[in-house]
Amino acid sequence: MSNSSCLNETGRPNILSFDPKLFTLVKNLSIEEKMSLIRKPFQPEKHELPGGNFPQEHGHRFNSNQYYKSLPNGGRLWRGWLSYSLSSKRFYCLHCMFFGKNAQKSWIYDGFHAWQRLTDISVHEKTEVHINASIVVKMKCSSMAVLPQMYASKRNQVAENREIVHILIDITLFLGQHSLPFRGHREAWAVYIDRLQIHGRNQINFISWQRQNQLINSVSKCIKISIKKELDHNKFFSVSIDTTFDSSRREQLAFIIRYVCIFERSPVIRERLLGLKETSTTTGRQLFSVFQDICMENDLD
């Protein structure tokens, strides 16, 4: 198996090759890539290899029984860290390769091939470096199992928040269409909202005055964009400016535009309130200044 056949077009190891010798050629593997490679060590039986057996050295061969560690109670423990390379015909330690600090070079770069000393496999897995690397792998495996649940919970929370915001947008549109305030005239209702904000801040955080203003500004922006699109299809429009006092005795200037819009092939006269500005005086100069400001804000020519 050549090195080129086991590397993809980006120069990274082909996951399907499972050749640990090639893993050392690539730097900066992501945690997901490392864990994917660790979960799939290449541990072939001798009849699966070219020539039908493991290579011989000094009259000795590797025995596939070494894939398992014999326990004192007669049981066997799978050595998931042990992986064979077809290109180098040697074994490598995946745990030390990816998470070992100051690990033995023979188990990472050179590869183990001292078949006459198979007991060195047991010696290696008892070293401090290998034990620490295996602990890191176990911790990574545990955390990787939790991540999908966290992502699913996050997606559900996002979907729920979007539904809440959708309802709040409908409420904002309804209040705007009927000229209703966000706070009612009854004091009990305002107190109830305040209590929700104080006691349920973590659960209910969409009803503060900041969120209300954000919703109003967002809806206003969308309406202005819609009006601007209609104006772009018309060459002419008229402007009407009027002032009036509000309940706080402040002068409010209303900026209204009037134009003809083609709706279902029939001309329809549209009259839209494009802005409401507070002005200190109603002189011609001041009104013209406000007129210029509104035209610039809405990109009207």
PDB file of C-alpha atoms in Angstrom:
ATOM      1  CA  MET A   1       0.000   0.000   0.000  1.00  0.00           C
ATOM      2  CA  SER A   2       1.640   3.248  -1.115  1.00  0.00           C
ATOM      3  CA  ASN A   3       1.589   6.446   0.903  1.00  0.00           C
ATOM      4  CA  SER A   4      -0.087   8.341  -1.944  1.00  0.00           C
ATOM      5  CA  SER A   5      -3.045   5.957  -2.017  1.00  0.00           C
ATOM      6  CA  CYS A   6      -3.682   6.497   1.685  1.00  0.00           C
ATOM      7  CA  LEU A   7      -3.647  10.300   1.580  1.00  0.00           C
ATOM      8  CA  ASN A   8      -6.510  12.331   0.150  1.00  0.00           C
ATOM      9  CA  GLU A   9      -6.196  15.356  -2.118  1.00  0.00           C
ATOM     10  CA  THR A  10      -5.664  17.684   0.869  1.00  0.00           C
ATOM     11  CA  GLY A  11      -2.704  15.667   2.118  1.00  0.00           C
ATOM     12  CA  ARG A  12      -4.603  14.332   5.128  1.00  0.00           C
ATOM     13  CA  PRO A  13      -4.839  10.610   5.919  1.00  0.00           C
ATOM     14  CA  ASN A  14      -7.660   8.714   4.335  1.00  0.00           C
ATOM     15  CA  ILE A  15      -9.811   7.478   7.207  1.00  0.00           C
ATOM     16  CA  LEU A  16     -10.588   4.307   5.286  1.00  0.00           C
ATOM     17  CA  SER A  17      -6.918   3.344   5.055  1.00  0.00           C
ATOM     18  CA  PHE A  18      -6.496   2.825   8.841  1.00  0.00           C
ATOM     19  CA  ASP A  19      -2.714   2.914   8.399  1.00  0.00           C
ATOM     20  CA  PRO A  20      -1.223   4.418  11.593  1.00  0.00           C
ATOM     21  CA  LYS A  21       2.132   5.018   9.909  1.00  0.00           C
ATOM     22  CA  LEU A  22       0.496   7.742   7.821  1.00  0.00           C
ATOM     23  CA  PHE A  23      -1.112   9.464  10.795  1.00  0.00           C
ATOM     24  CA  THR A  24       2.278  10.738  11.932  1.00  0.00           C
ATOM     25  CA  LEU A  25       2.744  12.549   8.619  1.00  0.00           C
ATOM     26  CA  VAL A  26      -0.121  14.955   9.257  1.00  0.00           C
ATOM     27  CA  LYS A  27      -0.119  17.717  11.841  1.00  0.00           C
ATOM     28  CA  ASN A  28      -3.002  19.516  13.543  1.00  0.00           C
ATOM     29  CA  LEU A  29      -5.589  16.774  13.319  1.00  0.00           C
ATOM     30  CA  SER A  30      -8.863  17.799  14.929  1.00  0.00           C
ATOM     31  CA  ILE A  31     -10.168  16.026  18.023  1.00  0.00           C
ATOM     32  CA  GLU A  32     -12.966  14.506  15.944  1.00  0.00           C
ATOM     33  CA  GLU A  33     -10.466  13.118  13.422  1.00  0.00           C
ATOM     34  CA  LYS A  34      -8.252  11.701  16.153  1.00  0.00           C
ATOM     35  CA  MET A  35     -11.149  10.025  17.927  1.00  0.00           C
ATOM     36  CA  SER A  36     -12.440   8.599  14.646  1.00  0.00           C
ATOM     37  CA  LEU A  37      -9.049   7.017  13.973  1.00  0.00           C
ATOM     38  CA  ILE A  38      -8.673   5.725  17.530  1.00  0.00           C
ATOM     39  CA  ARG A  39     -12.054   4.007  17.407  1.00  0.00           C
ATOM     40  CA  LYS A  40     -10.986   1.972  14.366  1.00  0.00           C
ATOM     41  CA  PRO A  41      -7.575   0.389  15.001  1.00  0.00           C
ATOM     42  CA  PHE A  42      -6.408  -1.930  12.243  1.00  0.00           C
ATOM     43  CA  GLN A  43      -5.992  -5.376  13.805  1.00  0.00           C
ATOM     44  CA  PRO A  44      -5.970  -7.947  11.008  1.00  0.00           C
ATOM     45  CA  GLU A  45      -5.765 -11.696  11.394  1.00  0.00           C
ATOM     46  CA  LYS A  46      -2.863 -13.408   9.644  1.00  0.00           C
ATOM     47  CA  HIS A  47      -5.022 -14.869   6.871  1.00  0.00           C
ATOM     48  CA  GLU A  48      -6.159 -11.332   5.969  1.00  0.00           C
ATOM     49  CA  LEU A  49      -2.615 -10.155   5.221  1.00  0.00           C
ATOM     50  CA  PRO A  50      -0.666 -10.391   1.966  1.00  0.00           C
ATOM     51  CA  GLY A  51       1.118 -13.729   2.031  1.00  0.00           C
ATOM     52  CA  GLY A  52      -1.319 -15.086   4.593  1.00  0.00           C
ATOM     53  CA  ASN A  53       0.804 -14.302   7.649  1.00  0.00           C
ATOM     54  CA  PHE A  54       2.570 -11.615   9.661  1.00  0.00           C
ATOM     55  CA  PRO A  55       6.175 -10.839   8.671  1.00  0.00           C
ATOM     56  CA  GLN A  56       8.892 -12.944  10.267  1.00  0.00           C
ATOM     57  CA  GLU A  57      11.884 -11.493  12.069  1.00  0.00           C
ATOM     58  CA  HIS A  58      14.600 -13.532  13.786  1.00  0.00           C
ATOM     59  CA  GLY A  59      12.399 -16.575  13.460  1.00  0.00           C
ATOM     60  CA  HIS A  60       9.449 -14.999  15.268  1.00  0.00           C
ATOM     61  CA  ARG A  61       6.090 -13.631  14.162  1.00  0.00           C
ATOM     62  CA  PHE A  62       3.366 -11.555  15.748  1.00  0.00           C
ATOM     63  CA  ASN A  63       0.524 -13.522  17.305  1.00  0.00           C
ATOM     64  CA  SER A  64      -3.001 -12.112  17.025  1.00  0.00           C
ATOM     65  CA  ASN A  65      -3.616 -13.216  20.616  1.00  0.00           C
ATOM     66  CA  GLN A  66      -1.666 -10.091  21.576  1.00  0.00           C
ATOM     67  CA  TYR A  67      -4.687  -8.022  20.571  1.00  0.00           C
ATOM     68  CA  TYR A  68      -5.990  -8.963  24.012  1.00  0.00           C
ATOM     69  CA  LYS A  69      -4.466  -8.690  27.452  1.00  0.00           C
ATOM     70  CA  SER A  70      -4.808 -11.733  29.694  1.00  0.00           C
ATOM     71  CA  LEU A  71      -6.303 -10.922  33.085  1.00  0.00           C
ATOM     72  CA  PRO A  72      -5.592 -12.775  36.360  1.00  0.00           C
ATOM     73  CA  ASN A  73      -9.189 -14.017  36.512  1.00  0.00           C
ATOM     74  CA  GLY A  74      -8.828 -15.716  33.151  1.00  0.00           C
ATOM     75  CA  GLY A  75     -10.605 -13.001  31.189  1.00  0.00           C
ATOM     76  CA  ARG A  76      -9.263 -10.951  28.313  1.00  0.00           C
ATOM     77  CA  LEU A  77      -9.129  -7.185  27.785  1.00  0.00           C
ATOM     78  CA  TRP A  78      -9.060  -5.794  24.254  1.00  0.00           C
ATOM     79  CA  ARG A  79      -6.081  -3.611  23.424  1.00  0.00           C
ATOM     80  CA  GLY A  80      -7.861  -0.992  21.371  1.00  0.00           C
ATOM     81  CA  TRP A  81      -4.749   1.148  21.225  1.00  0.00           C
ATOM     82  CA  LEU A  82      -2.749  -1.400  19.190  1.00  0.00           C
ATOM     83  CA  SER A  83      -2.895  -0.813  15.426  1.00  0.00           C
ATOM     84  CA  TYR A  84      -1.026  -2.489  12.551  1.00  0.00           C
ATOM     85  CA  SER A  85       0.435  -0.700   9.537  1.00  0.00           C
ATOM     86  CA  LEU A  86       0.414  -2.459   6.192  1.00  0.00           C
ATOM     87  CA  SER A  87       2.933  -0.019   4.743  1.00  0.00           C
ATOM     88  CA  SER A  88       5.609  -0.470   7.432  1.00  0.00           C
ATOM     89  CA  LYS A  89       4.504  -3.919   8.682  1.00  0.00           C
ATOM     90  CA  ARG A  90       4.771  -2.704  12.275  1.00  0.00           C
ATOM     91  CA  PHE A  91       2.487  -1.921  15.200  1.00  0.00           C
ATOM     92  CA  TYR A  92       1.789   1.508  16.687  1.00  0.00           C
ATOM     93  CA  CYS A  93       0.126   2.873  19.816  1.00  0.00           C
ATOM     94  CA  LEU A  94      -2.740   5.142  18.781  1.00  0.00           C
ATOM     95  CA  HIS A  95      -3.284   6.503  22.288  1.00  0.00           C
ATOM     96  CA  CYS A  96       0.321   7.652  22.667  1.00  0.00           C
ATOM     97  CA  MET A  97       0.428   8.851  19.065  1.00  0.00           C
ATOM     98  CA  PHE A  98      -2.406  11.342  19.533  1.00  0.00           C
ATOM     99  CA  PHE A  99      -2.448  12.125  23.251  1.00  0.00           C
ATOM    100  CA  GLY A 100       0.868  10.921  24.662  1.00  0.00           C
ATOM    101  CA  LYS A 101       3.388  13.353  26.104  1.00  0.00           C
ATOM    102  CA  ASN A 102       7.053  12.357  25.695  1.00  0.00           C
ATOM    103  CA  ALA A 103       5.941   8.954  24.453  1.00  0.00           C
ATOM    104  CA  GLN A 104       8.347   6.299  23.228  1.00  0.00           C
ATOM    105  CA  LYS A 105       9.486   6.932  19.679  1.00  0.00           C
ATOM    106  CA  SER A 106       9.286   3.247  18.798  1.00  0.00           C
ATOM    107  CA  TRP A 107       5.531   3.181  19.406  1.00  0.00           C
ATOM    108  CA  ILE A 108       4.762   6.407  17.527  1.00  0.00           C
ATOM    109  CA  TYR A 109       7.192   6.908  14.638  1.00  0.00           C
ATOM    110  CA  ASP A 110       9.344   3.799  14.202  1.00  0.00           C
ATOM    111  CA  GLY A 111       6.727   1.197  15.029  1.00  0.00           C
ATOM    112  CA  PHE A 112       7.086  -1.934  17.136  1.00  0.00           C
ATOM    113  CA  HIS A 113       8.437  -5.005  15.326  1.00  0.00           C
ATOM    114  CA  ALA A 114      10.444  -6.926  17.938  1.00  0.00           C
ATOM    115  CA  TRP A 115       8.400 -10.105  17.559  1.00  0.00           C
ATOM    116  CA  GLN A 116      10.863 -12.025  19.735  1.00  0.00           C
ATOM    117  CA  ARG A 117       9.932  -9.688  22.607  1.00  0.00           C
ATOM    118  CA  LEU A 118       6.150  -9.611  22.494  1.00  0.00           C
ATOM    119  CA  THR A 119       6.156  -9.069  26.244  1.00  0.00           C
ATOM    120  CA  ASP A 120       7.246  -5.488  25.479  1.00  0.00           C
ATOM    121  CA  ILE A 121       3.609  -4.844  24.554  1.00  0.00           C
ATOM    122  CA  SER A 122       2.595  -5.467  28.165  1.00  0.00           C
ATOM    123  CA  VAL A 123       5.524  -3.376  29.364  1.00  0.00           C
ATOM    124  CA  HIS A 124       4.461  -0.441  27.199  1.00  0.00           C
ATOM    125  CA  GLU A 125       0.855  -0.390  28.365  1.00  0.00           C
ATOM    126  CA  LYS A 126       2.063  -0.160  31.970  1.00  0.00           C
ATOM    127  CA  THR A 127       4.147   2.972  31.370  1.00  0.00           C
ATOM    128  CA  GLU A 128       2.973   6.254  32.860  1.00  0.00           C
ATOM    129  CA  VAL A 129       2.849   7.960  29.465  1.00  0.00           C
ATOM    130  CA  HIS A 130       0.577   5.299  27.991  1.00  0.00           C
ATOM    131  CA  ILE A 131      -1.701   5.214  31.039  1.00  0.00           C
ATOM    132  CA  ASN A 132      -2.126   9.001  30.975  1.00  0.00           C
ATOM    133  CA  ALA A 133      -2.831   8.951  27.236  1.00  0.00           C
ATOM    134  CA  SER A 134      -5.419   6.192  27.682  1.00  0.00           C
ATOM    135  CA  ILE A 135      -7.125   8.194  30.429  1.00  0.00           C
ATOM    136  CA  VAL A 136      -7.372  11.166  28.062  1.00  0.00           C
ATOM    137  CA  VAL A 137      -8.902   8.912  25.400  1.00  0.00           C
ATOM    138  CA  LYS A 138     -11.495   7.597  27.860  1.00  0.00           C
ATOM    139  CA  MET A 139     -12.405  11.136  28.875  1.00  0.00           C
ATOM    140  CA  LYS A 140     -12.682  12.218  25.244  1.00  0.00           C
ATOM    141  CA  CYS A 141     -14.919   9.249  24.450  1.00  0.00           C
ATOM    142  CA  SER A 142     -17.200  10.124  27.359  1.00  0.00           C
ATOM    143  CA  SER A 143     -17.448  13.776  26.352  1.00  0.00           C
ATOM    144  CA  MET A 144     -18.014  12.943  22.685  1.00  0.00           C
ATOM    145  CA  ALA A 145     -21.058  10.893  23.685  1.00  0.00           C
ATOM    146  CA  VAL A 146     -22.531  13.899  25.507  1.00  0.00           C
ATOM    147  CA  LEU A 147     -21.960  16.403  22.700  1.00  0.00           C
ATOM    148  CA  PRO A 148     -24.804  15.167  20.423  1.00  0.00           C
ATOM    149  CA  GLN A 149     -27.227  15.516  23.336  1.00  0.00           C
ATOM    150  CA  MET A 150     -25.980  19.042  23.997  1.00  0.00           C
ATOM    151  CA  TYR A 151     -26.347  19.958  20.329  1.00  0.00           C
ATOM    152  CA  ALA A 152     -29.875  18.515  20.236  1.00  0.00           C
ATOM    153  CA  SER A 153     -30.821  20.453  23.364  1.00  0.00           C
ATOM    154  CA  LYS A 154     -29.390  23.618  21.852  1.00  0.00           C
ATOM    155  CA  ARG A 155     -31.354  23.120  18.625  1.00  0.00           C
ATOM    156  CA  ASN A 156     -34.562  22.580  20.592  1.00  0.00           C
ATOM    157  CA  GLN A 157     -33.930  25.739  22.589  1.00  0.00           C
ATOM    158  CA  VAL A 158     -33.297  27.729  19.413  1.00  0.00           C
ATOM    159  CA  ALA A 159     -36.506  26.389  17.842  1.00  0.00           C
ATOM    160  CA  GLU A 160     -38.480  27.287  20.974  1.00  0.00           C
ATOM    161  CA  ASN A 161     -37.007  30.792  21.075  1.00  0.00           C
ATOM    162  CA  ARG A 162     -37.836  31.320  17.409  1.00  0.00           C
ATOM    163  CA  GLU A 163     -41.438  30.322  18.057  1.00  0.00           C
ATOM    164  CA  ILE A 164     -41.628  32.762  20.964  1.00  0.00           C
ATOM    165  CA  VAL A 165     -40.147  35.574  18.886  1.00  0.00           C
ATOM    166  CA  HIS A 166     -42.581  34.764  16.068  1.00  0.00           C
ATOM    167  CA  ILE A 167     -45.503  35.194  18.487  1.00  0.00           C
ATOM    168  CA  LEU A 168     -44.045  38.434  19.846  1.00  0.00           C
ATOM    169  CA  ILE A 169     -43.685  39.780  16.304  1.00  0.00           C
ATOM    170  CA  ASP A 170     -47.359  39.021  15.660  1.00  0.00           C
ATOM    171  CA  ILE A 171     -48.255  40.833  18.891  1.00  0.00           C
ATOM    172  CA  THR A 172     -46.124  43.812  17.876  1.00  0.00           C
ATOM    173  CA  LEU A 173     -47.828  43.966  14.477  1.00  0.00           C
ATOM    174  CA  PHE A 174     -51.272  43.737  16.070  1.00  0.00           C
ATOM    175  CA  LEU A 175     -50.527  46.527  18.550  1.00  0.00           C
ATOM    176  CA  GLY A 176     -49.087  48.699  15.801  1.00  0.00           C
ATOM    177  CA  GLN A 177     -52.033  48.167  13.452  1.00  0.00           C
ATOM    178  CA  HIS A 178     -54.516  49.122  16.197  1.00  0.00           C
ATOM    179  CA  SER A 179     -52.430  51.922  17.754  1.00  0.00           C
ATOM    180  CA  LEU A 180     -52.322  50.155  21.106  1.00  0.00           C
ATOM    181  CA  PRO A 181     -49.559  50.616  23.709  1.00  0.00           C
ATOM    182  CA  PHE A 182     -47.394  47.789  24.988  1.00  0.00           C
ATOM    183  CA  ARG A 183     -48.366  48.649  28.556  1.00  0.00           C
ATOM    184  CA  GLY A 184     -52.049  48.804  29.413  1.00  0.00           C
ATOM    185  CA  HIS A 185     -53.826  51.476  31.422  1.00  0.00           C
ATOM    186  CA  ARG A 186     -54.349  49.112  34.346  1.00  0.00           C
ATOM    187  CA  GLU A 187     -51.536  49.325  36.854  1.00  0.00           C
ATOM    188  CA  ALA A 188     -51.986  45.664  37.831  1.00  0.00           C
ATOM    189  CA  TRP A 189     -50.945  44.556  34.359  1.00  0.00           C
ATOM    190  CA  ALA A 190     -47.755  46.617  34.469  1.00  0.00           C
ATOM    191  CA  VAL A 191     -46.906  45.261  37.914  1.00  0.00           C
ATOM    192  CA  TYR A 192     -47.473  41.716  36.653  1.00  0.00           C
ATOM    193  CA  ILE A 193     -45.031  42.270  33.784  1.00  0.00           C
ATOM    194  CA  ASP A 194     -42.458  43.695  36.174  1.00  0.00           C
ATOM    195  CA  ARG A 195     -42.788  40.696  38.466  1.00  0.00           C
ATOM    196  CA  LEU A 196     -42.190  38.371  35.531  1.00  0.00           C
ATOM    197  CA  GLN A 197     -39.062  40.301  34.643  1.00  0.00           C
ATOM    198  CA  ILE A 198     -37.721  40.157  38.201  1.00  0.00           C
ATOM    199  CA  HIS A 199     -38.554  36.568  39.161  1.00  0.00           C
ATOM    200  CA  GLY A 200     -38.291  34.897  35.781  1.00  0.00           C
ATOM    201  CA  ARG A 201     -35.423  36.749  34.159  1.00  0.00           C
ATOM    202  CA  ASN A 202     -33.677  33.562  33.037  1.00  0.00           C
ATOM    203  CA  GLN A 203     -36.827  31.960  31.664  1.00  0.00           C
ATOM    204  CA  ILE A 204     -38.720  34.997  30.353  1.00  0.00           C
ATOM    205  CA  ASN A 205     -36.329  37.509  28.857  1.00  0.00           C
ATOM    206  CA  PHE A 206     -38.332  38.669  25.847  1.00  0.00           C
ATOM    207  CA  ILE A 207     -40.659  41.201  27.513  1.00  0.00           C
ATOM    208  CA  SER A 208     -38.227  43.845  28.738  1.00  0.00           C
ATOM    209  CA  TRP A 209     -38.432  47.329  27.297  1.00  0.00           C
ATOM    210  CA  GLN A 210     -35.154  46.706  25.461  1.00  0.00           C
ATOM    211  CA  ARG A 211     -36.642  43.682  23.697  1.00  0.00           C
ATOM    212  CA  GLN A 212     -39.818  45.618  22.920  1.00  0.00           C
ATOM    213  CA  ASN A 213     -37.807  48.401  21.317  1.00  0.00           C
ATOM    214  CA  GLN A 214     -35.791  45.869  19.328  1.00  0.00           C
ATOM    215  CA  LEU A 215     -38.985  44.291  18.015  1.00  0.00           C
ATOM    216  CA  ILE A 216     -40.468  47.679  17.133  1.00  0.00           C
ATOM    217  CA  ASN A 217     -37.292  48.762  15.343  1.00  0.00           C
ATOM    218  CA  SER A 218     -37.063  45.466  13.452  1.00  0.00           C
ATOM    219  CA  VAL A 219     -40.686  45.633  12.314  1.00  0.00           C
ATOM    220  CA  SER A 220     -40.221  49.288  11.368  1.00  0.00           C
ATOM    221  CA  LYS A 221     -37.146  48.443   9.317  1.00  0.00           C
ATOM    222  CA  CYS A 222     -38.979  45.684   7.435  1.00  0.00           C
ATOM    223  CA  ILE A 223     -41.918  47.998   6.705  1.00  0.00           C
ATOM    224  CA  LYS A 224     -39.606  50.720   5.405  1.00  0.00           C
ATOM    225  CA  ILE A 225     -37.824  48.221   3.166  1.00  0.00           C
ATOM    226  CA  SER A 226     -41.190  47.124   1.754  1.00  0.00           C
ATOM    227  CA  ILE A 227     -42.201  50.737   1.117  1.00  0.00           C
ATOM    228  CA  LYS A 228     -38.854  51.461  -0.513  1.00  0.00           C
ATOM    229  CA  LYS A 229     -39.309  48.525  -2.896  1.00  0.00           C
ATOM    230  CA  GLU A 230     -42.693  49.877  -3.950  1.00  0.00           C
ATOM    231  CA  LEU A 231     -41.249  53.358  -4.446  1.00  0.00           C
ATOM    232  CA  ASP A 232     -38.477  51.975  -6.633  1.00  0.00           C
ATOM    233  CA  HIS A 233     -41.140  50.942  -9.163  1.00  0.00           C
ATOM    234  CA  ASN A 234     -42.651  54.439  -9.263  1.00  0.00           C
ATOM    235  CA  LYS A 235     -41.119  57.524 -10.781  1.00  0.00           C
ATOM    236  CA  PHE A 236     -43.168  60.011  -8.801  1.00  0.00           C
ATOM    237  CA  PHE A 237     -44.445  60.347  -5.262  1.00  0.00           C
ATOM    238  CA  SER A 238     -45.695  63.204  -3.135  1.00  0.00           C
ATOM    239  CA  VAL A 239     -44.718  64.154   0.391  1.00  0.00           C
ATOM    240  CA  SER A 240     -46.946  65.539   3.105  1.00  0.00           C
ATOM    241  CA  ILE A 241     -45.543  66.980   6.333  1.00  0.00           C
ATOM    242  CA  ASP A 242     -47.757  67.817   9.273  1.00  0.00           C
ATOM    243  CA  THR A 243     -47.106  68.647  12.905  1.00  0.00           C
ATOM    244  CA  THR A 244     -49.168  68.104  16.019  1.00  0.00           C
ATOM    245  CA  PHE A 245     -48.751  68.099  19.782  1.00  0.00           C
ATOM    246  CA  ASP A 246     -48.715  64.795  21.614  1.00  0.00           C
ATOM    247  CA  SER A 247     -49.991  64.195  25.146  1.00  0.00           C
ATOM    248  CA  SER A 248     -46.689  65.435  26.598  1.00  0.00           C
ATOM    249  CA  ARG A 249     -47.067  68.730  24.686  1.00  0.00           C
ATOM    250  CA  ARG A 250     -44.166  67.950  22.392  1.00  0.00           C
ATOM    251  CA  GLU A 251     -44.254  68.896  18.737  1.00  0.00           C
ATOM    252  CA  GLN A 252     -44.363  65.761  16.569  1.00  0.00           C
ATOM    253  CA  LEU A 253     -43.721  65.948  12.829  1.00  0.00           C
ATOM    254  CA  ALA A 254     -45.338  63.281  10.640  1.00  0.00           C
ATOM    255  CA  PHE A 255     -43.695  62.485   7.297  1.00  0.00           C
ATOM    256  CA  ILE A 256     -46.203  60.913   4.895  1.00  0.00           C
ATOM    257  CA  ILE A 257     -45.598  59.832   1.313  1.00  0.00           C
ATOM    258  CA  ARG A 258     -48.268  59.190  -1.307  1.00  0.00           C
ATOM    259  CA  TYR A 259     -47.755  57.186  -4.472  1.00  0.00           C
ATOM    260  CA  VAL A 260     -49.495  54.881  -6.927  1.00  0.00           C
ATOM    261  CA  CYS A 261     -48.812  51.164  -6.683  1.00  0.00           C
ATOM    262  CA  ILE A 262     -49.864  48.547  -9.222  1.00  0.00           C
ATOM    263  CA  PHE A 263     -51.674  45.787  -7.336  1.00  0.00           C
ATOM    264  CA  GLU A 264     -52.996  42.857  -9.376  1.00  0.00           C
ATOM    265  CA  ARG A 265     -52.735  44.948 -12.567  1.00  0.00           C
ATOM    266  CA  SER A 266     -54.831  47.727 -11.037  1.00  0.00           C
ATOM    267  CA  PRO A 267     -53.478  51.078  -9.811  1.00  0.00           C
ATOM    268  CA  VAL A 268     -53.851  51.556  -6.075  1.00  0.00           C
ATOM    269  CA  ILE A 269     -53.101  54.771  -4.214  1.00  0.00           C
ATOM    270  CA  ARG A 270     -50.816  54.156  -1.236  1.00  0.00           C
ATOM    271  CA  GLU A 271     -50.388  56.549   1.652  1.00  0.00           C
ATOM    272  CA  ARG A 272     -47.645  55.591   4.092  1.00  0.00           C
ATOM    273  CA  LEU A 273     -46.349  57.119   7.293  1.00  0.00           C
ATOM    274  CA  LEU A 274     -42.601  56.945   6.810  1.00  0.00           C
ATOM    275  CA  GLY A 275     -41.412  58.790   9.888  1.00  0.00           C
ATOM    276  CA  LEU A 276     -42.430  60.572  13.062  1.00  0.00           C
ATOM    277  CA  LYS A 277     -39.915  63.087  14.359  1.00  0.00           C
ATOM    278  CA  GLU A 278     -39.892  65.403  17.340  1.00  0.00           C
ATOM    279  CA  THR A 279     -39.059  68.990  16.472  1.00  0.00           C
ATOM    280  CA  SER A 280     -38.491  71.999  18.676  1.00  0.00           C
ATOM    281  CA  THR A 281     -39.717  74.559  16.131  1.00  0.00           C
ATOM    282  CA  THR A 282     -41.893  74.529  13.027  1.00  0.00           C
ATOM    283  CA  THR A 283     -40.080  77.102  10.945  1.00  0.00           C
ATOM    284  CA  GLY A 284     -39.585  76.473   7.260  1.00  0.00           C
ATOM    285  CA  ARG A 285     -35.859  75.953   7.735  1.00  0.00           C
ATOM    286  CA  GLN A 286     -36.410  73.402  10.509  1.00  0.00           C
ATOM    287  CA  LEU A 287     -39.075  71.518   8.553  1.00  0.00           C
ATOM    288  CA  PHE A 288     -36.821  71.374   5.498  1.00  0.00           C
ATOM    289  CA  SER A 289     -33.957  70.086   7.652  1.00  0.00           C
ATOM    290  CA  VAL A 290     -36.159  67.296   9.019  1.00  0.00           C
ATOM    291  CA  PHE A 291     -37.346  66.575   5.477  1.00  0.00           C
ATOM    292  CA  GLN A 292     -33.745  66.136   4.324  1.00  0.00           C
ATOM    293  CA  ASP A 293     -32.893  63.905   7.264  1.00  0.00           C
ATOM    294  CA  ILE A 294     -35.821  61.559   6.621  1.00  0.00           C
ATOM    295  CA  CYS A 295     -35.046  61.374   2.907  1.00  0.00           C
ATOM    296  CA  MET A 296     -31.432  60.482   3.647  1.00  0.00           C
ATOM    297  CA  GLU A 297     -32.410  57.879   6.252  1.00  0.00           C
ATOM    298  CA  ASN A 298     -34.730  56.140   3.794  1.00  0.00           C
ATOM    299  CA  ASP A 299     -32.590  56.666   0.691  1.00  0.00           C
ATOM    300  CA  LEU A 300     -35.259  58.712  -1.078  1.00  0.00           C
ATOM    301  CA  ASP A 301     -34.264  60.760  -4.102  1.00  0.00           C
TER     302      ASP A 301
END
